[in-house]
PDB file of C-alpha atoms and ligand atoms in Angstrom:
ATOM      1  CA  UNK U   1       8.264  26.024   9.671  1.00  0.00           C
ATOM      2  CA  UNK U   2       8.642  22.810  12.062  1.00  0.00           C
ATOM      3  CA  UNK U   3      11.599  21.155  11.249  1.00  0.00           C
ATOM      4  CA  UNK U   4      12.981  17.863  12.296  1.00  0.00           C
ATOM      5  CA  UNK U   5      16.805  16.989  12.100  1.00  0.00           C
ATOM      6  CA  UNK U   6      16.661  13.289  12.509  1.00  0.00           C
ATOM      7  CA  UNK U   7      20.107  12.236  13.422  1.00  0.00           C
ATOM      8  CA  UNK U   8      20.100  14.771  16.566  1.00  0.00           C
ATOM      9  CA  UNK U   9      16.923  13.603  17.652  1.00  0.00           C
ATOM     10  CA  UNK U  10      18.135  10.173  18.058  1.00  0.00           C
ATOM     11  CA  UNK U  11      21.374  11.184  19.759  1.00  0.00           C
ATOM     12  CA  UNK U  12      19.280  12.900  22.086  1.00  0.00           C
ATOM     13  CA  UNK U  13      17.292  10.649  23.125  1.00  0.00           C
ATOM     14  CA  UNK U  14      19.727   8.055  22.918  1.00  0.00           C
ATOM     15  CA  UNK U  15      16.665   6.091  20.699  1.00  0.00           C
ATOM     16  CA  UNK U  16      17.706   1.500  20.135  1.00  0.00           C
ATOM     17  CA  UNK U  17      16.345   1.111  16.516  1.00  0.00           C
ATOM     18  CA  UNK U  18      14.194  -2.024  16.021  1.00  0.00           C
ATOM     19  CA  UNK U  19      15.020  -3.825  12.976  1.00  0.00           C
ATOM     20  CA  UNK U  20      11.875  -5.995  13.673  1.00  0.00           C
ATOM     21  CA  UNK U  21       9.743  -2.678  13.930  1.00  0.00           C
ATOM     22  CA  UNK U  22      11.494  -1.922  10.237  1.00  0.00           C
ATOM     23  CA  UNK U  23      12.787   1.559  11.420  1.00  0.00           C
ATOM     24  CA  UNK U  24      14.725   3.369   8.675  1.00  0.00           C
ATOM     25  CA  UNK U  25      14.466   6.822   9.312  1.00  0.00           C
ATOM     26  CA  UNK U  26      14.779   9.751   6.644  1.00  0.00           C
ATOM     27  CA  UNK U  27      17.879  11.890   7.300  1.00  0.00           C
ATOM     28  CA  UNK U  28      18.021  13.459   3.627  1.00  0.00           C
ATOM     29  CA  UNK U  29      15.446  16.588   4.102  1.00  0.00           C
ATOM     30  CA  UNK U  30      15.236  16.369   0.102  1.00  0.00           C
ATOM     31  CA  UNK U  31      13.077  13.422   0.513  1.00  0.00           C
ATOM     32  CA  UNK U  32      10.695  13.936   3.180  1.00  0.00           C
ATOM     33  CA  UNK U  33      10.040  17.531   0.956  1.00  0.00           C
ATOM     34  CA  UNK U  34       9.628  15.610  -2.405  1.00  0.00           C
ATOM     35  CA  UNK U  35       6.899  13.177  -0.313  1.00  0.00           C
ATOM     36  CA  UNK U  36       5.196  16.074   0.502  1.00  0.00           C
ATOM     37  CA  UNK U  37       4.996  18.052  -2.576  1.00  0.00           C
ATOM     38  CA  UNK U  38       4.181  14.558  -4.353  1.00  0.00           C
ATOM     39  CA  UNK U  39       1.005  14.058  -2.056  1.00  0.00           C
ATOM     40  CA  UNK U  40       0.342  17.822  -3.140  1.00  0.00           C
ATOM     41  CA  UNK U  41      -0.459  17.881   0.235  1.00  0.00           C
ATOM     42  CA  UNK U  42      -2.935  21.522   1.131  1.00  0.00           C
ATOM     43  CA  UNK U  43      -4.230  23.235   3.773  1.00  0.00           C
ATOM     44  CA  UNK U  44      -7.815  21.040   3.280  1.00  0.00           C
ATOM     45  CA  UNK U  45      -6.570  17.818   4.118  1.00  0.00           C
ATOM     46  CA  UNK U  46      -6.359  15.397   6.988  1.00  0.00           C
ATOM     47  CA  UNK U  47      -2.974  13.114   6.461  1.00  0.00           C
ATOM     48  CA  UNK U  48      -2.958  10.091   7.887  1.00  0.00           C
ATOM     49  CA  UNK U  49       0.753   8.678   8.531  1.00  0.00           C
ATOM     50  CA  UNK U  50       1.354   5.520   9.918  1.00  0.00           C
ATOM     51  CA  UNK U  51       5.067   5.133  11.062  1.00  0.00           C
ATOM     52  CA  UNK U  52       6.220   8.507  12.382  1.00  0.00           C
ATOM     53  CA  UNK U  53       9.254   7.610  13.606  1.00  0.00           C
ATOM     54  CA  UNK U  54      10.903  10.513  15.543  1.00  0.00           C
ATOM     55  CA  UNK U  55       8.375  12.996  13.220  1.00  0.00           C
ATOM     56  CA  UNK U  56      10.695  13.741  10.344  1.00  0.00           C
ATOM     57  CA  UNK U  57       7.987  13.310   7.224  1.00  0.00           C
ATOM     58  CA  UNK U  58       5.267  14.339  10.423  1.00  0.00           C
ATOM     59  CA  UNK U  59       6.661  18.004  10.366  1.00  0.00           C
ATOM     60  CA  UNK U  60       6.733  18.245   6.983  1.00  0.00           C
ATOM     61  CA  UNK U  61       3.445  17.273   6.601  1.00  0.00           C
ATOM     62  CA  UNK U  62       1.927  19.831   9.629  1.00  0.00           C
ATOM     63  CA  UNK U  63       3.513  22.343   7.474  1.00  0.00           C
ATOM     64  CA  UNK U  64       0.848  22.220   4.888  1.00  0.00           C
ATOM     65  CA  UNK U  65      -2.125  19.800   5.721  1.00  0.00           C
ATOM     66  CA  UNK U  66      -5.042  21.169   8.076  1.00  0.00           C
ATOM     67  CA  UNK U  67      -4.483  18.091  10.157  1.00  0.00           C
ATOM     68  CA  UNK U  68      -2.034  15.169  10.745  1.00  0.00           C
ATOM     69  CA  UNK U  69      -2.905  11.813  12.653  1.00  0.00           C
ATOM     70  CA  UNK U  70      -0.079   9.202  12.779  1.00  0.00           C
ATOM     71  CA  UNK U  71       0.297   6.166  14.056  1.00  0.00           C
ATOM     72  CA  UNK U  72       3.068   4.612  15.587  1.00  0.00           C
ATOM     73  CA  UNK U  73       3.743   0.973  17.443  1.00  0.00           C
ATOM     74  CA  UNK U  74       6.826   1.741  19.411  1.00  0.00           C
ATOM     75  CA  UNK U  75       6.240   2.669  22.852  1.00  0.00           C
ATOM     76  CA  UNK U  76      10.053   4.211  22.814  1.00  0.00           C
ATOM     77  CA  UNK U  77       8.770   6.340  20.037  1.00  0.00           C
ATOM     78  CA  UNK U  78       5.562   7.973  21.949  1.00  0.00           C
ATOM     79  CA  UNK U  79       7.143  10.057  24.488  1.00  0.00           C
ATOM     80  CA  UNK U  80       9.802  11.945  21.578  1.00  0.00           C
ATOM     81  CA  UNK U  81       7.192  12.358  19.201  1.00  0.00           C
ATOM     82  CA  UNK U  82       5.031  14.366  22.392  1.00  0.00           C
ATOM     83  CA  UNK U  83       8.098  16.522  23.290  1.00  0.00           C
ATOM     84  CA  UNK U  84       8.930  17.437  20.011  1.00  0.00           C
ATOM     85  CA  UNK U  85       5.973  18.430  17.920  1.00  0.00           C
ATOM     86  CA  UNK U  86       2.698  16.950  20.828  1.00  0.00           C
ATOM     87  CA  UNK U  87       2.476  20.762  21.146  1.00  0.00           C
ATOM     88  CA  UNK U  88       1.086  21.182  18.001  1.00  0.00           C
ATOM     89  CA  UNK U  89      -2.589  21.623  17.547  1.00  0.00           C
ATOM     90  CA  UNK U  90      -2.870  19.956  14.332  1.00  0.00           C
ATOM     91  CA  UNK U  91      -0.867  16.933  15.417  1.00  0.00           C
ATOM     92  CA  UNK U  92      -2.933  13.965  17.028  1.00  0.00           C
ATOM     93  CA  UNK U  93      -0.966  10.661  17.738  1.00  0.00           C
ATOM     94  CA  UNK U  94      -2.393   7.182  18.074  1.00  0.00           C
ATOM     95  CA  UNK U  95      -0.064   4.391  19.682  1.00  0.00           C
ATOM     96  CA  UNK U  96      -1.391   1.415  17.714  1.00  0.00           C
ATOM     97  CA  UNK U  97      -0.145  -1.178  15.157  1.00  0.00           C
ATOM     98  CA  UNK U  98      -1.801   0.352  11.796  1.00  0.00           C
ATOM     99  CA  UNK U  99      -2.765  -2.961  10.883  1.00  0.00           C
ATOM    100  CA  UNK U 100      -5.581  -2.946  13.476  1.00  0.00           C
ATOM    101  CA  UNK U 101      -6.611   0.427  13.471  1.00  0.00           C
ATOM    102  CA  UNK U 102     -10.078   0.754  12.005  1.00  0.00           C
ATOM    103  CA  UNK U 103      -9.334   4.412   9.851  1.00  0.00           C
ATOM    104  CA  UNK U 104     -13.034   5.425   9.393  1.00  0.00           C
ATOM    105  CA  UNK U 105     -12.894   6.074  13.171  1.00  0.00           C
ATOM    106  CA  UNK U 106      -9.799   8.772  12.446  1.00  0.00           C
ATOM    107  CA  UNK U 107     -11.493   9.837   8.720  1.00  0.00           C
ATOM    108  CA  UNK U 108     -14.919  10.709  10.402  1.00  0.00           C
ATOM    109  CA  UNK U 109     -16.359  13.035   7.589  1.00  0.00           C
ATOM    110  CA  UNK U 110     -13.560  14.214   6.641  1.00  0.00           C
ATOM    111  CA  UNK U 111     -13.736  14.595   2.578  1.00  0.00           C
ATOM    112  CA  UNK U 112      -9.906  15.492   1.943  1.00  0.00           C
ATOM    113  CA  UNK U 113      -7.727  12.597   2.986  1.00  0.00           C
ATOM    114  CA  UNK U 114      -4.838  11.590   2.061  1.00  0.00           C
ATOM    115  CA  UNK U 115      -2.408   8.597   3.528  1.00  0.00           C
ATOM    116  CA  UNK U 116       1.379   9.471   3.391  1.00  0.00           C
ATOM    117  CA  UNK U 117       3.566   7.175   4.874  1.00  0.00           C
ATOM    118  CA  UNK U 118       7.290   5.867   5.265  1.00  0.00           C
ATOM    119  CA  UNK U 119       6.433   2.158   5.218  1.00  0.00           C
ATOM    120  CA  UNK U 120       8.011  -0.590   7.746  1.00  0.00           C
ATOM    121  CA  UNK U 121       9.125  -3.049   4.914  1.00  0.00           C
ATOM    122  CA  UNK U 122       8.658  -5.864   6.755  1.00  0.00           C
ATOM    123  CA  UNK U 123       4.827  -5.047   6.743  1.00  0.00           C
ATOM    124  CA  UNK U 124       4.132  -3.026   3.675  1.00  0.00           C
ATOM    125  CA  UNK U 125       2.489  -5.619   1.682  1.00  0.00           C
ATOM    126  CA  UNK U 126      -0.509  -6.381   4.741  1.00  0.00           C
ATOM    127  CA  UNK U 127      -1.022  -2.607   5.296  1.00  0.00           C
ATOM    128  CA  UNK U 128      -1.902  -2.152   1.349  1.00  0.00           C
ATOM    129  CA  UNK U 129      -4.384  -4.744   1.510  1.00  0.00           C
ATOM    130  CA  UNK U 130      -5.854  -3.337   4.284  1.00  0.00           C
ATOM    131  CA  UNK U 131      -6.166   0.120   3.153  1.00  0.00           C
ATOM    132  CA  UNK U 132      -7.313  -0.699  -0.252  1.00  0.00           C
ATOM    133  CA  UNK U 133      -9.623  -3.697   0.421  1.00  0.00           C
ATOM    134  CA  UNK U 134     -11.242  -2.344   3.424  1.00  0.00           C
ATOM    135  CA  UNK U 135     -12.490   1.003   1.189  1.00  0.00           C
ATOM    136  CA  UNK U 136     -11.560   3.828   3.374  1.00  0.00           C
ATOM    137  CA  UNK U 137     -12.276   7.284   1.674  1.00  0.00           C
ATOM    138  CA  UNK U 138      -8.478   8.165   1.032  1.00  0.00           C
ATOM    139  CA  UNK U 139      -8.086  10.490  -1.833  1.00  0.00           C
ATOM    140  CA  UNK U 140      -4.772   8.935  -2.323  1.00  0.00           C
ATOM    141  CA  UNK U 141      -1.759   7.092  -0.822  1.00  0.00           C
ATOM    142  CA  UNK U 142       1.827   8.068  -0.943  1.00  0.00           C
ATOM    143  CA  UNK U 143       4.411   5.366   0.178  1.00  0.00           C
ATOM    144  CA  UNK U 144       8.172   4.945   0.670  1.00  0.00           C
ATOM    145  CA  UNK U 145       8.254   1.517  -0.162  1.00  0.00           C
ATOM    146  CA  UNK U 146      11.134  -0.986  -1.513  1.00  0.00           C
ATOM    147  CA  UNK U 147      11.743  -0.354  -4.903  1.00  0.00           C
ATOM    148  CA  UNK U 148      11.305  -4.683  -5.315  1.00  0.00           C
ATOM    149  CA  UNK U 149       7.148  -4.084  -4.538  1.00  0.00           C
ATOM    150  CA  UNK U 150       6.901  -0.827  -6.230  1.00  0.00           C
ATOM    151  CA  UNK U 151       8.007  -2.188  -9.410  1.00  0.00           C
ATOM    152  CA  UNK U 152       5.365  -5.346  -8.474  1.00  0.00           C
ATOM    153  CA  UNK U 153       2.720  -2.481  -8.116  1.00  0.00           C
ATOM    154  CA  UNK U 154       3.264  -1.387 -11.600  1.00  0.00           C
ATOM    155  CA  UNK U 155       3.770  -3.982 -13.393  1.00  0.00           C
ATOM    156  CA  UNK U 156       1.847  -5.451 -16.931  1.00  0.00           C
ATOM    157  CA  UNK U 157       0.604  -8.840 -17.621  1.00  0.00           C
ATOM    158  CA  UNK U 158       3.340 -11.158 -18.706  1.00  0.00           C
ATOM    159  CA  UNK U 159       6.217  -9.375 -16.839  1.00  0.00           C
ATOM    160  CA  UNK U 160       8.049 -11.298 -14.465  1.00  0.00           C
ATOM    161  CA  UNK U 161       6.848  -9.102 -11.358  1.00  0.00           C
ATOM    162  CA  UNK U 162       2.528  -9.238 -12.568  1.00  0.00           C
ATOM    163  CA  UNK U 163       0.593 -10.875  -9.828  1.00  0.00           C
ATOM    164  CA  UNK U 164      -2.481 -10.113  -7.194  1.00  0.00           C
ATOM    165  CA  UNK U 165      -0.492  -7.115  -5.587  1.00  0.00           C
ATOM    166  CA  UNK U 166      -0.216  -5.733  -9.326  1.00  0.00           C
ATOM    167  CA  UNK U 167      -3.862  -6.525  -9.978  1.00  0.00           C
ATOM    168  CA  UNK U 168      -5.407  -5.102  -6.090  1.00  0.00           C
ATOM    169  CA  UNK U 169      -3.725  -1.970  -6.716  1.00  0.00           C
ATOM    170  CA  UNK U 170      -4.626  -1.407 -10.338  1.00  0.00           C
ATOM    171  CA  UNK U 171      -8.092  -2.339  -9.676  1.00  0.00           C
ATOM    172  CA  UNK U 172      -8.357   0.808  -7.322  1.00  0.00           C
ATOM    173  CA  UNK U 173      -5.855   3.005  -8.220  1.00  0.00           C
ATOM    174  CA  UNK U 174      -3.692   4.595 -10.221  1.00  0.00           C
ATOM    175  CA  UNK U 175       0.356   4.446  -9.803  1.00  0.00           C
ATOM    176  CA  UNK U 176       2.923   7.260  -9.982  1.00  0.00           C
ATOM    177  CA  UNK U 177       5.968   7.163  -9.200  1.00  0.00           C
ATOM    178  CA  UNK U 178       7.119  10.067  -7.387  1.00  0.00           C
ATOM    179  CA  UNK U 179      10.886   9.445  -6.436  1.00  0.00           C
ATOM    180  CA  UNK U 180      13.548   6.871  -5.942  1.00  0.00           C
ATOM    181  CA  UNK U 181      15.753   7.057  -2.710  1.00  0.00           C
ATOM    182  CA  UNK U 182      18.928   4.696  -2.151  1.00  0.00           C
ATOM    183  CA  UNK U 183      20.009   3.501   0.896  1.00  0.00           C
ATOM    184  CA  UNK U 184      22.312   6.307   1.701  1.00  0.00           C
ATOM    185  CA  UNK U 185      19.077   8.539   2.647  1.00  0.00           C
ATOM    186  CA  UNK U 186      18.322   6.645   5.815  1.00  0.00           C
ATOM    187  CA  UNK U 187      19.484   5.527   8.923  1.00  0.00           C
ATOM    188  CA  UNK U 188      20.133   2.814   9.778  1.00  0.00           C
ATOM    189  CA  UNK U 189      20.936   2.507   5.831  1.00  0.00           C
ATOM    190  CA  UNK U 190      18.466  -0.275   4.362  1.00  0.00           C
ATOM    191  CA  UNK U 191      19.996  -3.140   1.723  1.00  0.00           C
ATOM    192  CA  UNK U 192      17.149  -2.602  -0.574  1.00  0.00           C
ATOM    193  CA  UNK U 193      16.224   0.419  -2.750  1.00  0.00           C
ATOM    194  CA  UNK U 194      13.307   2.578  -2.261  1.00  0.00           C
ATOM    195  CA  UNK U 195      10.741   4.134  -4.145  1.00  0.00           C
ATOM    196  CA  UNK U 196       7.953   6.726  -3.156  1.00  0.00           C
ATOM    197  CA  UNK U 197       5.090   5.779  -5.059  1.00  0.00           C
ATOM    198  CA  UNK U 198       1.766   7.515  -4.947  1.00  0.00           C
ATOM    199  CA  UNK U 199      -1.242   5.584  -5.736  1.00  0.00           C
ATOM    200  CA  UNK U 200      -4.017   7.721  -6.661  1.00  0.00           C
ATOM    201  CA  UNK U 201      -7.756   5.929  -6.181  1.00  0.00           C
ATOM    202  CA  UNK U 202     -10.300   5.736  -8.752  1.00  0.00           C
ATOM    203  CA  UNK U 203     -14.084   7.075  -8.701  1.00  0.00           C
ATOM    204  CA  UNK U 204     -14.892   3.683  -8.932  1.00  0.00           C
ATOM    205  CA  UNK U 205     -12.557   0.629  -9.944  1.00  0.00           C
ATOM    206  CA  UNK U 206     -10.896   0.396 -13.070  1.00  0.00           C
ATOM    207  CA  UNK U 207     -13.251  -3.241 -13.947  1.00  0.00           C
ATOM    208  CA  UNK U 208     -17.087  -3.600 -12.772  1.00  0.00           C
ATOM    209  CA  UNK U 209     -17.565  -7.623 -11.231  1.00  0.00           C
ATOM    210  CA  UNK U 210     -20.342  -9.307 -10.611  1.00  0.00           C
ATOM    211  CA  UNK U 211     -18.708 -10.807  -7.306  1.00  0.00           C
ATOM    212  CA  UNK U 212     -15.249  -9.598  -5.694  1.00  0.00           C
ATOM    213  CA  UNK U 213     -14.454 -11.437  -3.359  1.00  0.00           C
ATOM    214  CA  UNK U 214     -14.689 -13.796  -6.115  1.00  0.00           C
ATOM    215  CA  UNK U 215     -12.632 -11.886  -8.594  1.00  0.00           C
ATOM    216  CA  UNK U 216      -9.977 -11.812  -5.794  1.00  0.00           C
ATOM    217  CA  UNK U 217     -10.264 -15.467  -5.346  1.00  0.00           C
ATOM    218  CA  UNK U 218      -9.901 -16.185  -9.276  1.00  0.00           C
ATOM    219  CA  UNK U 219      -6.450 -13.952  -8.767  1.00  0.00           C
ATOM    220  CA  UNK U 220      -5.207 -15.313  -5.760  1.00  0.00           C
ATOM    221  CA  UNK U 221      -5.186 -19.526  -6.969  1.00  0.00           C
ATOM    222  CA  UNK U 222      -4.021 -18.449 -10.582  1.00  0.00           C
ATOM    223  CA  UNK U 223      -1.323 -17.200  -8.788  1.00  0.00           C
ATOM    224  CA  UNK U 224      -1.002 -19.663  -6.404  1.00  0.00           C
ATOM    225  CA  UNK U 225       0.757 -21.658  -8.884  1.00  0.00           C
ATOM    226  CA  UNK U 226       2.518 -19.354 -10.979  1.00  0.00           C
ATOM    227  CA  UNK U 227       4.005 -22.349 -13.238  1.00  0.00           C
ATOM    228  CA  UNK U 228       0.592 -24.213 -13.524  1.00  0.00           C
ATOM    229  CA  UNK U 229      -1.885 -23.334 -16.151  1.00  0.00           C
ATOM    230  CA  UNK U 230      -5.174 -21.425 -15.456  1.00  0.00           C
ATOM    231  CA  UNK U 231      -7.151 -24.031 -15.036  1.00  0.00           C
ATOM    232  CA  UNK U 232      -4.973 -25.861 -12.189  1.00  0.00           C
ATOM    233  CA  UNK U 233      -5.372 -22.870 -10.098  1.00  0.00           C
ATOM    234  CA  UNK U 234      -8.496 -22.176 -10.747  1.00  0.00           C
ATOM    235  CA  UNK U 235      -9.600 -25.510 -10.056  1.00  0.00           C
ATOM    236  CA  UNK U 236      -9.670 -24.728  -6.639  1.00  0.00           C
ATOM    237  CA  UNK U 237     -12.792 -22.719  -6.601  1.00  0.00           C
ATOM    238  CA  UNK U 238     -14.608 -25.635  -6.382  1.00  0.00           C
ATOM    239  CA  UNK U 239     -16.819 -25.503  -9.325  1.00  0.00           C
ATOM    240  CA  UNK U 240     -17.758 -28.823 -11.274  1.00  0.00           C
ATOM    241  CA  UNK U 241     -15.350 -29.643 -14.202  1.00  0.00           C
ATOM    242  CA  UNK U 242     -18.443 -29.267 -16.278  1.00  0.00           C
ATOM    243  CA  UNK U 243     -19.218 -25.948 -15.112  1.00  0.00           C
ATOM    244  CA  UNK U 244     -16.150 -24.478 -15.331  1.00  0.00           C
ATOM    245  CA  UNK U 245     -15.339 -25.491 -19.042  1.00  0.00           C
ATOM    246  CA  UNK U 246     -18.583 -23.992 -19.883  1.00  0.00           C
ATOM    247  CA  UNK U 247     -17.263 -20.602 -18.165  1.00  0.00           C
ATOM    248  CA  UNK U 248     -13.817 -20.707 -19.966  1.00  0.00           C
ATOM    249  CA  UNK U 249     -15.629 -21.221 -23.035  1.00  0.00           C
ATOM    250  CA  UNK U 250     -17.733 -18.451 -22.895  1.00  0.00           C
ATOM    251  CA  UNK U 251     -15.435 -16.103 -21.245  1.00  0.00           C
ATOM    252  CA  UNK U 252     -13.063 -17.303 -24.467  1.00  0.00           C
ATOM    253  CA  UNK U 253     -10.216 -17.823 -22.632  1.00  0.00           C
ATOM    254  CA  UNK U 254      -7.946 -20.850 -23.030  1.00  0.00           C
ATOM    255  CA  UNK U 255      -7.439 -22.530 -19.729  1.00  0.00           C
ATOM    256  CA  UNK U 256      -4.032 -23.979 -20.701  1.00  0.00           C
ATOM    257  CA  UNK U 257      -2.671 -20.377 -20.337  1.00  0.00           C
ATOM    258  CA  UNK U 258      -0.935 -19.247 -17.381  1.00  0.00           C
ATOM    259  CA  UNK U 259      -2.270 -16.818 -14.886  1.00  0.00           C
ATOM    260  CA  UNK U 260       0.161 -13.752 -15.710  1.00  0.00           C
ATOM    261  CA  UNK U 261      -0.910 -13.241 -19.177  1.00  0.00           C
ATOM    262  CA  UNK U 262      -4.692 -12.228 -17.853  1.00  0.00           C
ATOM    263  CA  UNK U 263      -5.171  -8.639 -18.007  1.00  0.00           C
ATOM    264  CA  UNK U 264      -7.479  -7.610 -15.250  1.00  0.00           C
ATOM    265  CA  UNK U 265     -10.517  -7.158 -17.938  1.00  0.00           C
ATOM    266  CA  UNK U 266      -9.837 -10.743 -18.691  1.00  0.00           C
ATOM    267  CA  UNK U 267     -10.290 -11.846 -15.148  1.00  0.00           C
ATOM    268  CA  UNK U 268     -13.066  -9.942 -14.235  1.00  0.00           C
ATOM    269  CA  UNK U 269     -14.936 -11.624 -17.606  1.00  0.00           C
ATOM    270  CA  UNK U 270     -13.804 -14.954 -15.987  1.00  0.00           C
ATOM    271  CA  UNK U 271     -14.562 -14.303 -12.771  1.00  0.00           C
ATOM    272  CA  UNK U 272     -18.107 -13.343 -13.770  1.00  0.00           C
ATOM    273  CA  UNK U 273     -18.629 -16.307 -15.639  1.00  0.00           C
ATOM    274  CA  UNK U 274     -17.601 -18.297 -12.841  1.00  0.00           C
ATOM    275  CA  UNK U 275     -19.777 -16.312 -10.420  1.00  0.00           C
ATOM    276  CA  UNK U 276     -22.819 -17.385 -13.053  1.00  0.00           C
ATOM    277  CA  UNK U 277     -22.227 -21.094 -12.323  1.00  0.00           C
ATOM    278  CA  UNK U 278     -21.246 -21.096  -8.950  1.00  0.00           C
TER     279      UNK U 278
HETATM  280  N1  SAM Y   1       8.411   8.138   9.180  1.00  0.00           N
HETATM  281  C1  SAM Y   1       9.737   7.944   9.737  1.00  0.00           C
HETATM  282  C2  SAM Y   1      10.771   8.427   8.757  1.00  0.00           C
HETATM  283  O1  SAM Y   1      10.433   8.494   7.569  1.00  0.00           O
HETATM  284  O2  SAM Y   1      11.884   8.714   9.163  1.00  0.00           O
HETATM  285  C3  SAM Y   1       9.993   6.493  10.123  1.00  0.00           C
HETATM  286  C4  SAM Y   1       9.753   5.480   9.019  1.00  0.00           C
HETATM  287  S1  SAM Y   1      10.283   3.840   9.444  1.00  0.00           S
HETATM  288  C5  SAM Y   1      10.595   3.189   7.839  1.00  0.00           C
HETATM  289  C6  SAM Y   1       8.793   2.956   9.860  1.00  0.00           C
HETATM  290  C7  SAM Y   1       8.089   3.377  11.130  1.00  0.00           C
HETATM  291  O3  SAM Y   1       6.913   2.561  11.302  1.00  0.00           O
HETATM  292  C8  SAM Y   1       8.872   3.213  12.412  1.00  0.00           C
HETATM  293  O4  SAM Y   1       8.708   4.346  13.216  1.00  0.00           O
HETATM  294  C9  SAM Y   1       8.251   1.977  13.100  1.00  0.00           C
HETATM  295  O5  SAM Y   1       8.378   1.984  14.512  1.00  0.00           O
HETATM  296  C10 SAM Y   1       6.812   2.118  12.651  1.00  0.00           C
HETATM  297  N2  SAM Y   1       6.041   0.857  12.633  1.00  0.00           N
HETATM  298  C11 SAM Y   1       6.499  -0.400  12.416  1.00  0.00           C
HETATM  299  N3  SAM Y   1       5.495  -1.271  12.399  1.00  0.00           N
HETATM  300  C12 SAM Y   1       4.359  -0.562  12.586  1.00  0.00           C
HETATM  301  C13 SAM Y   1       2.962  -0.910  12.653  1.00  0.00           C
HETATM  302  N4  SAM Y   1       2.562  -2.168  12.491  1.00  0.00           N
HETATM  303  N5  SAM Y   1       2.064   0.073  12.875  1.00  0.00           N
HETATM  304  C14 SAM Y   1       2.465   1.363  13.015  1.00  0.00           C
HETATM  305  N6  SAM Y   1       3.768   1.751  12.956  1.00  0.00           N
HETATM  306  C15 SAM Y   1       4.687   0.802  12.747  1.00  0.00           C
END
């Protein structure tokens, strides 16, 4: 069993955090373990991690997956993660910002993969997109991630936190939460709350759509302007007055209503019936 003790690592090393790199490392081993076991992590799977840190969650993970890739920006980080676990045959490590790694390149044909990760804060919102949008084969994603976005992840229409992150990750997946973890299991100790959430993806997404970039597009501007109605973001499409009347109508949906109370059936009939007139 690889085990790493976080606060002794950094001592030794004598490791600067970056608050602009978003580095709060796990130092309660509880957590790290409940990640793990809430991945249900096996001997079958490639993890992907982005944000190793000094390899706390890492050699957790090489403990039960049949390989682990991570991927870490900080050059400081690169030589501590080689000394303590480089040694280890599973372990490959990729000195890259995650959000320009292309993943099929690391998923190959691997069928079994899973992404477990630790998330920089500051970033967590760009690196969801980009997993989920860009359609790589995970099986599923577990994330540390501030309570303020899990709860954003989860939510239902009409509820103050509903919006396009609610609606991306509902259309692909869906959400469990595993854990929550305050401040007090880090360090440096965050402000914010955490939650590890694991998204699990759907055979195919939870809507079919004629068009989604579209159906993305129809999200985003009724969001846009959250106090508007419907039809003021949606305006922005670009479709003829005319046209887009006739699409309310038949999707029967009132345009003076406001963006959060669509469930995502209701914008993927919209969307569609926009996508016929466009
Ligand atoms: N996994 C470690 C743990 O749980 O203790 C560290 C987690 S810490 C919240 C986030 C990690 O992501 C840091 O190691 C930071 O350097 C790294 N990081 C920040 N931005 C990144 C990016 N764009 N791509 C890859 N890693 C990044």
């Amino acid at each position: 069993m690889v085990e790493i003790k976080t606060a002794e690592l950094v001592k030794k090393y004598n490791f600067k955090f970056s608050k602009g790199l978003g580095q709060n490392f796990l130092v309660d081993d509880s957590v790290p373990r409940d990640i793990v076991a809430g991945a249900e992590v096996d001997g079958n799977d490639l993890v992907i991690e982005i944000g190793p840190g000094v390899g706390t969650l890492t050699a957790q993970l090489l403990n039960k997956a049949k390989r682990v890739v991570a991927i870490e920006l900080d050059s400081d980080l690169i030589p501590i993660l080689q000394e303590e676990i480089g040694d280890n045959p599973k372990f490959s490590l990729i000195h890259n910002d995650a959000l320009k790694v292309n993943f099929n390149e690391i998923i190959g044909d691997e069928k079994s993969v899973k992404l477990v990760a630790n998330l920089p804060y500051y970033v967590t919102t760009p690196i969801i997109v980009k997993l989920l949008k860009e359609k790589y084969n995970f099986k599923s994603l577990t994330i540390m991630i501030q309570k303020e976005v899990a709860e954003r992840m989860d939510a239902e229409p009409s509820s103050k936190d509903y919006g396009a992150l609610s609606l991306l990750v509902q259309y692909y997946c869906d959400t469990k939460i595993i854990r929550k973890a305050p401040p007090q299991c880090f360090m440096p100790r965050p402000k914010v709350d955490s939650i590890v959430v694991k998204l699990d993806k759907l055979d195919k997404p939870r809507v079919s759509v004629d068009n989604e970039k579209l159906f993305f597009d129809v999200i985003r501007s009724s969001f846009n302007m959250r106090r508007k109605t419907l039809w003021n973001g949606v305006k922005s499409i670009g479709l003829p007055k005319e046209k887009l009347e006739l699409a309310f109508e038949e999707a029967n949906i009132d345009p003076k209503r406001r963006g959060e109370t669509l469930t995502i059936e209701e914008f993927a009939l919209l969307s569609d019936k926009i996508n016929k007139y466009l």
